[in-house]
Amino acid sequence: MIGRTVNKLLSPIFQFLSDSRAVGIILISCTVISIIIANSPWEAAYTGFFNTLFDPAGGHHYDLKGLHLPNSWLLWINDGFMVLFFFLVGMEIKRELTVGELKSIRKSLLPVLAAVGGMLAPALIYSIFNAGTPFSHGWGIPMATDIAFSLGILSLLGNRVPLSLKIFLTALAIIDDLGAILAIAIFYTEELHLVYLYWGAGILALLLVLNLLKVKNLFCYFIPGIILWYCVFNSGIHATIAGVLLAFCIPLDKINALEHTLHDPVNFIIMPIFALANTAIHFPPDVLQAFAHSVSFGVIAGLVIGKPLGIFLLCFIAVKLRLASLPSGTGWKQLLGVGMIAGVGFTMSIFIATLAFGDAETQVVSIMSVITASLIAALAGFIFLKALSNRQNKTAL
């Protein structure tokens, strides 16, 4: 009797968690909760919990018996827990490059070019608004596409969009993530500590040798992987890059099981915690004034206009030059709609915003802009593709 009652209570929760839209819904909910608390009497306690340094004199690091570790819960979330998110993304990239849609040059060329256009155009638009200002370093913010959110929006359309279009968006978002990871590693690294970098390179070499020797025991990868994270964290390169490097060393036949194991903890625990910690935005007295900032113009225009424009233009050129072909069963209008949805930046864009700007005020403006742009892009893409599908159905009748 008790078991049946518990099952009745829990089964709707498990059904919801298995829904492809669940991740997006939970992230939006966490963002709303975080913003509400940040603008309530509990703001100081809430933000203080995440931001207070364990060692007030330690800056980014604190010493624990000689170990240099992240110095606040916010830093642990962004430099520690998010490594698992990047590890998961890295495994997805490796699988797609080796056995997935990106293995064939012919198949991968269109999403590769789409991703390149979808990164360059937003970065260029942002730079136009912010060239010669102290905010020019934020060009990487509108480059990113959030895989979970964008696919969640597309899944709301069900069979209104062909499967080939969903595969195209997945491949595009994965390559886009790779571009964002490279941007973080190359352009958002302030100071390198060569000793840690050399030790990290040595650990990476060991992991690659283990892979070449076809070692299957995952503990042989995870223990050096933790040391790799520690070296990368202290080297000056952002610690999350360690997750991607480790992912590329994992044996291919172990990736599916690992992805299955990590999917729920990463998507339903780590990413919501990331959203709760990084979107605690205290609205300024004049909210509209924040959107009059050049950073806001650059981020919103980059994600909402630059993404679909860059994706569409490079795809159009590639198809006209017969370098690639459109996904089967799709047309140019559907490609434009997917380009709009790709403007949902959220997780990666917010992450880059925390790296690009050191002052809290500019971070708030950039994160507010990312959230606003992502909502506009999601709504515009969804409405456009739904209207297009309705028109096509009427024409077919």
Coordinates of C-alpha atoms in Angstrom, one line a residue:
M1 CA 0.0 0.0 0.0
I2 CA 2.8 2.5 1.0
G3 CA 4.8 1.4 -2.0
R4 CA 1.9 2.0 -4.3
T5 CA 1.3 5.5 -2.8
V6 CA 5.0 6.4 -3.1
N7 CA 5.0 5.2 -6.7
K8 CA 1.9 7.3 -7.5
L9 CA 3.7 10.4 -6.0
L10 CA 7.0 9.8 -7.7
S11 CA 6.0 8.5 -11.2
P12 CA 4.9 12.0 -12.4
I13 CA 8.3 13.4 -11.3
F14 CA 10.2 10.6 -13.1
Q15 CA 8.1 11.2 -16.2
F16 CA 8.8 14.9 -16.1
L17 CA 12.6 14.3 -15.7
S18 CA 12.6 12.0 -18.7
D19 CA 11.0 14.7 -20.9
S20 CA 13.5 16.5 -23.2
R21 CA 12.0 19.9 -22.1
A22 CA 12.7 19.2 -18.4
V23 CA 16.2 20.6 -18.3
G24 CA 15.2 23.9 -19.9
I25 CA 12.1 24.2 -17.6
I26 CA 14.2 23.6 -14.5
L27 CA 16.9 26.0 -15.5
I28 CA 14.4 28.7 -16.2
S29 CA 12.7 28.0 -12.8
C30 CA 16.1 28.3 -11.0
T31 CA 16.9 31.5 -12.8
V32 CA 13.5 33.0 -11.8
I33 CA 14.0 31.9 -8.2
S34 CA 17.5 33.3 -8.1
I35 CA 16.4 36.7 -9.5
I36 CA 13.5 36.9 -7.0
I37 CA 15.7 36.2 -4.0
A38 CA 18.4 38.6 -5.3
N39 CA 15.7 41.4 -5.2
S40 CA 14.3 40.5 -1.8
P41 CA 15.3 41.1 1.8
W42 CA 17.3 37.8 1.7
E43 CA 19.7 39.1 -1.0
A44 CA 22.7 39.6 1.3
A45 CA 22.5 36.2 2.9
Y46 CA 21.9 34.5 -0.5
T47 CA 24.7 36.1 -2.5
G48 CA 26.9 36.1 0.6
F49 CA 26.7 32.3 0.8
F50 CA 28.0 31.9 -2.8
N51 CA 30.5 34.8 -2.9
T52 CA 32.1 35.1 0.6
L53 CA 35.7 34.0 0.4
F54 CA 36.9 31.2 2.7
D55 CA 40.2 33.1 3.0
P56 CA 39.5 36.9 2.6
A57 CA 43.2 37.5 1.7
G58 CA 43.4 34.6 -0.7
G59 CA 41.8 36.0 -3.9
H60 CA 40.9 33.1 -6.3
H61 CA 42.7 30.5 -4.2
Y62 CA 42.8 29.4 -0.6
D63 CA 45.4 27.1 0.9
L64 CA 44.2 23.8 2.5
K65 CA 47.3 22.0 3.9
G66 CA 49.4 23.2 1.0
L67 CA 46.7 22.6 -1.7
H68 CA 45.6 25.7 -3.6
L69 CA 41.8 25.3 -4.1
P70 CA 38.8 27.5 -5.2
N71 CA 38.2 30.2 -2.5
S72 CA 34.4 30.4 -2.4
W73 CA 31.3 28.3 -3.2
L74 CA 30.8 30.3 -6.4
L75 CA 34.3 29.5 -7.5
W76 CA 33.8 25.8 -6.6
I77 CA 30.7 25.8 -8.7
N78 CA 32.3 27.5 -11.7
D79 CA 35.8 26.0 -11.5
G80 CA 34.9 22.7 -9.9
F81 CA 31.4 21.3 -10.4
M82 CA 31.1 22.7 -13.9
V83 CA 34.1 20.6 -15.0
L84 CA 31.6 17.7 -15.1
F85 CA 29.4 19.7 -17.5
F86 CA 32.4 20.3 -19.7
F87 CA 33.4 16.7 -19.4
L88 CA 30.0 15.6 -20.6
V89 CA 30.1 18.1 -23.5
G90 CA 33.6 16.9 -24.4
M91 CA 32.4 13.3 -24.6
E92 CA 29.6 14.4 -26.9
I93 CA 32.1 16.2 -29.1
K94 CA 34.4 13.1 -29.2
R95 CA 31.6 10.7 -30.0
E96 CA 30.2 12.9 -32.8
L97 CA 33.7 13.4 -34.3
T98 CA 34.5 9.7 -34.3
V99 CA 31.3 7.8 -34.9
G100 CA 28.5 10.4 -35.2
E101 CA 27.2 13.0 -37.6
L102 CA 30.6 14.9 -37.7
K103 CA 32.6 11.8 -38.8
S104 CA 31.9 12.4 -42.5
I105 CA 33.4 15.5 -43.9
R106 CA 30.5 15.8 -46.3
K107 CA 27.9 15.5 -43.6
S108 CA 29.7 17.6 -41.1
L109 CA 30.6 20.5 -43.4
L110 CA 27.3 22.3 -43.2
P111 CA 26.9 22.3 -39.4
V112 CA 30.6 23.2 -39.1
L113 CA 30.2 26.2 -41.3
A114 CA 26.9 27.1 -39.7
A115 CA 28.6 27.0 -36.3
V116 CA 31.5 29.2 -37.5
G117 CA 29.1 31.7 -39.0
G118 CA 27.0 31.5 -35.8
M119 CA 30.1 32.4 -33.7
L120 CA 31.8 35.0 -36.0
A121 CA 28.7 37.1 -36.7
P122 CA 27.6 37.6 -33.1
A123 CA 31.2 38.4 -32.0
L124 CA 31.5 40.9 -34.9
I125 CA 28.2 42.6 -34.0
Y126 CA 29.2 42.8 -30.3
S127 CA 32.6 44.3 -31.3
I128 CA 30.9 47.0 -33.5
F129 CA 29.0 48.2 -30.4
N130 CA 31.9 47.9 -28.0
A131 CA 35.1 48.6 -30.1
G132 CA 37.4 50.9 -28.2
T133 CA 35.5 50.6 -24.9
P134 CA 36.5 48.9 -21.7
F135 CA 33.9 46.3 -22.6
S136 CA 35.4 45.0 -25.8
H137 CA 36.6 41.8 -24.1
G138 CA 33.1 40.5 -23.9
W139 CA 32.9 39.6 -27.6
G140 CA 32.8 35.9 -26.6
I141 CA 29.5 36.2 -24.7
P142 CA 27.1 36.0 -27.7
M143 CA 29.1 33.3 -29.5
A144 CA 27.6 30.4 -27.6
T145 CA 24.5 28.2 -28.2
D146 CA 23.0 26.3 -25.2
I147 CA 22.5 22.7 -26.3
A148 CA 19.9 21.8 -23.7
F149 CA 17.8 24.9 -24.1
S150 CA 17.9 25.1 -27.9
L151 CA 17.0 21.4 -28.3
G152 CA 14.3 21.7 -25.7
I153 CA 12.7 24.5 -27.6
L154 CA 12.9 22.5 -30.9
S155 CA 11.4 19.5 -29.1
L156 CA 8.3 21.5 -28.2
L157 CA 7.5 21.5 -31.9
G158 CA 7.3 17.7 -32.1
N159 CA 7.0 16.3 -35.6
R160 CA 6.4 19.8 -37.0
V161 CA 10.2 19.8 -37.7
P162 CA 12.0 16.9 -39.4
L163 CA 14.5 14.8 -37.5
S164 CA 17.3 15.9 -39.8
L165 CA 16.8 19.5 -38.6
K166 CA 17.2 18.4 -34.9
I167 CA 20.4 16.5 -35.8
F168 CA 21.7 19.6 -37.6
L169 CA 21.0 21.8 -34.6
T170 CA 22.7 19.2 -32.3
A171 CA 25.8 19.1 -34.4
L172 CA 25.9 22.9 -34.7
A173 CA 25.5 23.3 -31.0
I174 CA 28.3 20.8 -30.3
I175 CA 30.7 22.5 -32.6
D176 CA 29.6 25.8 -31.2
D177 CA 30.5 24.5 -27.7
L178 CA 33.9 23.5 -29.0
G179 CA 34.5 27.0 -30.3
A180 CA 33.4 28.5 -26.9
I181 CA 35.8 26.1 -25.1
L182 CA 38.7 27.2 -27.3
A183 CA 37.8 30.9 -26.8
I184 CA 37.8 30.3 -23.0
A185 CA 41.2 28.5 -23.2
I186 CA 42.9 31.0 -25.5
F187 CA 41.3 34.4 -24.9
Y188 CA 39.9 34.3 -21.3
T189 CA 43.1 33.2 -19.6
E190 CA 44.8 36.1 -17.8
E191 CA 48.1 34.7 -16.5
L192 CA 49.9 31.4 -17.0
H193 CA 51.8 29.6 -14.3
L194 CA 54.2 27.4 -16.4
V195 CA 55.1 24.9 -13.7
Y196 CA 51.5 23.8 -13.3
L197 CA 51.1 23.9 -17.1
Y198 CA 54.0 21.5 -17.6
W199 CA 52.7 19.1 -14.9
G200 CA 49.2 19.3 -16.5
A201 CA 50.8 18.5 -19.9
G202 CA 52.6 15.5 -18.4
I203 CA 49.3 14.2 -16.9
L204 CA 47.5 14.7 -20.2
A205 CA 50.3 12.7 -22.0
L206 CA 49.8 9.9 -19.5
L207 CA 46.1 9.8 -20.2
L208 CA 46.7 9.7 -23.9
V209 CA 49.1 6.8 -23.4
L210 CA 46.5 5.0 -21.4
N211 CA 44.0 5.5 -24.2
L212 CA 46.5 4.2 -26.8
L213 CA 47.2 1.2 -24.7
K214 CA 43.4 0.6 -24.6
V215 CA 43.2 0.6 -20.8
K216 CA 39.5 0.2 -20.0
N217 CA 39.5 0.7 -16.2
L218 CA 38.0 4.2 -15.8
F219 CA 39.6 4.8 -12.4
C220 CA 42.9 4.8 -14.3
Y221 CA 41.6 7.9 -16.1
F222 CA 39.7 9.6 -13.2
I223 CA 42.5 9.7 -10.7
P224 CA 45.0 11.4 -13.1
G225 CA 42.0 13.5 -14.3
I226 CA 41.6 15.0 -10.8
I227 CA 45.3 15.8 -10.8
L228 CA 44.9 17.3 -14.3
W229 CA 42.0 19.5 -13.0
Y230 CA 44.2 20.7 -10.1
C231 CA 47.1 21.6 -12.4
V232 CA 44.9 23.4 -14.9
F233 CA 43.1 25.3 -12.2
N234 CA 46.4 26.6 -10.8
S235 CA 48.0 27.1 -14.3
G236 CA 45.8 30.1 -15.1
I237 CA 43.8 28.4 -17.9
H238 CA 40.2 28.0 -16.8
A239 CA 39.8 24.8 -14.9
T240 CA 36.8 23.5 -16.9
I241 CA 39.1 22.9 -19.9
A242 CA 40.4 19.9 -17.9
G243 CA 37.0 18.3 -18.3
V244 CA 37.2 18.5 -22.0
L245 CA 40.8 17.3 -22.2
L246 CA 39.9 14.3 -20.0
A247 CA 36.8 13.5 -22.1
F248 CA 39.0 13.2 -25.3
C249 CA 41.1 10.6 -23.5
I250 CA 38.2 8.4 -22.4
P251 CA 37.9 5.1 -24.5
L252 CA 35.2 5.5 -27.0
D253 CA 33.4 2.3 -25.9
K254 CA 33.0 3.7 -22.4
I255 CA 31.5 7.0 -23.5
N256 CA 27.9 6.0 -23.9
A257 CA 27.7 4.5 -20.4
L258 CA 29.4 7.5 -18.9
E259 CA 27.1 9.9 -20.6
H260 CA 24.1 8.0 -19.4
T261 CA 25.5 8.0 -15.8
L262 CA 26.3 11.7 -15.8
H263 CA 23.3 13.0 -17.7
D264 CA 21.0 13.4 -14.8
P265 CA 23.5 14.7 -12.1
V266 CA 24.9 17.2 -14.6
N267 CA 21.5 18.4 -16.0
F268 CA 19.4 18.2 -12.9
I269 CA 21.9 19.1 -10.1
I270 CA 25.0 20.9 -11.4
M271 CA 23.4 23.1 -14.1
P272 CA 20.5 24.2 -11.8
I273 CA 23.1 25.0 -9.0
F274 CA 25.1 27.0 -11.6
A275 CA 22.0 28.9 -12.6
L276 CA 21.1 29.6 -8.9
A277 CA 24.6 30.9 -8.2
N278 CA 25.3 32.9 -11.3
T279 CA 21.9 34.6 -12.1
A280 CA 21.4 36.3 -8.7
I281 CA 20.9 39.6 -10.4
H282 CA 20.0 42.6 -8.2
F283 CA 18.1 44.9 -10.6
P284 CA 19.4 48.5 -10.6
P285 CA 16.9 51.2 -9.7
D286 CA 16.5 52.0 -13.4
V287 CA 16.3 48.6 -15.0
L288 CA 15.8 50.1 -18.5
Q289 CA 19.0 52.0 -18.1
A290 CA 20.9 48.7 -17.9
F291 CA 19.6 47.8 -21.3
A292 CA 20.9 51.1 -22.7
H293 CA 24.5 49.9 -22.1
S294 CA 26.7 49.1 -25.1
V295 CA 27.3 45.6 -23.6
S296 CA 23.6 45.0 -23.6
F297 CA 23.3 46.2 -27.3
G298 CA 26.1 43.9 -28.3
V299 CA 24.9 40.8 -26.5
I300 CA 21.3 41.0 -27.5
A301 CA 22.0 42.0 -31.1
G302 CA 24.7 39.4 -31.3
L303 CA 22.5 36.5 -30.1
V304 CA 19.1 37.6 -31.6
I305 CA 20.4 38.9 -35.0
G306 CA 24.0 37.7 -35.4
K307 CA 23.3 34.0 -34.7
P308 CA 20.6 33.4 -37.4
L309 CA 22.4 35.8 -39.8
G310 CA 25.8 34.1 -39.5
I311 CA 24.3 30.6 -39.7
F312 CA 22.1 31.3 -42.7
L313 CA 24.7 33.2 -44.7
L314 CA 27.5 30.6 -44.4
C315 CA 25.0 27.8 -45.1
F316 CA 23.7 29.6 -48.1
I317 CA 27.2 30.2 -49.5
A318 CA 28.2 26.5 -48.9
V319 CA 25.0 25.1 -50.6
K320 CA 25.3 27.5 -53.6
L321 CA 29.0 26.5 -54.1
R322 CA 27.9 22.9 -53.8
L323 CA 30.2 22.3 -50.9
A324 CA 27.3 20.9 -48.8
S325 CA 23.6 20.3 -49.0
L326 CA 20.6 21.2 -46.8
P327 CA 19.5 18.6 -44.2
S328 CA 17.0 16.2 -45.9
G329 CA 13.4 17.4 -45.9
T330 CA 14.2 20.9 -44.9
G331 CA 14.2 24.3 -46.7
W332 CA 15.8 27.7 -46.2
K333 CA 13.0 29.0 -44.0
Q334 CA 13.3 26.1 -41.6
L335 CA 17.1 26.7 -41.5
L336 CA 16.5 30.3 -40.6
G337 CA 14.1 29.3 -37.8
V338 CA 16.8 26.9 -36.4
G339 CA 19.3 29.8 -36.6
M340 CA 16.9 31.9 -34.5
I341 CA 16.7 29.1 -31.8
A342 CA 20.5 28.9 -31.9
G343 CA 20.5 32.4 -30.4
V344 CA 19.6 30.8 -27.0
G345 CA 23.0 31.2 -25.3
F346 CA 22.2 30.9 -21.6
T347 CA 24.6 28.5 -19.8
M348 CA 27.7 29.0 -21.8
S349 CA 27.1 32.7 -22.5
I350 CA 26.5 33.4 -18.8
F351 CA 29.7 31.4 -18.0
I352 CA 31.8 33.5 -20.4
A353 CA 30.2 36.7 -19.0
T354 CA 31.6 35.7 -15.5
L355 CA 35.0 35.4 -17.1
A356 CA 35.0 38.4 -19.4
F357 CA 34.2 41.0 -16.7
G358 CA 35.7 41.4 -13.3
D359 CA 33.3 44.1 -11.9
A360 CA 29.9 43.0 -10.6
E361 CA 28.0 45.8 -12.4
T362 CA 29.1 44.8 -15.9
Q363 CA 28.5 41.2 -15.1
V364 CA 24.9 42.0 -14.1
V365 CA 24.3 43.9 -17.3
S366 CA 25.8 41.1 -19.4
I367 CA 23.9 38.3 -17.6
M368 CA 20.6 40.3 -17.8
S369 CA 21.2 40.7 -21.6
V370 CA 22.0 37.0 -22.1
I371 CA 18.7 36.0 -20.4
T372 CA 16.7 38.6 -22.3
A373 CA 18.3 37.7 -25.7
S374 CA 17.8 33.9 -25.0
L375 CA 14.1 34.4 -24.3
I376 CA 13.6 36.6 -27.4
A377 CA 15.5 34.0 -29.6
A378 CA 13.6 31.1 -28.1
L379 CA 10.2 32.8 -28.7
A380 CA 11.0 34.1 -32.1
G381 CA 12.4 30.7 -33.4
F382 CA 9.5 28.8 -31.9
I383 CA 6.8 31.1 -33.3
F384 CA 8.5 31.3 -36.7
L385 CA 8.8 27.5 -37.1
K386 CA 5.3 26.8 -35.8
A387 CA 3.8 29.4 -38.2
L388 CA 5.8 27.9 -41.0
S389 CA 4.6 24.4 -40.2
N390 CA 1.0 25.5 -40.1
R391 CA 1.3 27.2 -43.4
Q392 CA 2.9 24.1 -45.0
N393 CA 0.1 21.9 -43.6
K394 CA -2.6 24.2 -45.0
T395 CA -0.8 24.2 -48.4
A396 CA -0.6 20.4 -48.3
L397 CA -4.4 20.2 -47.7

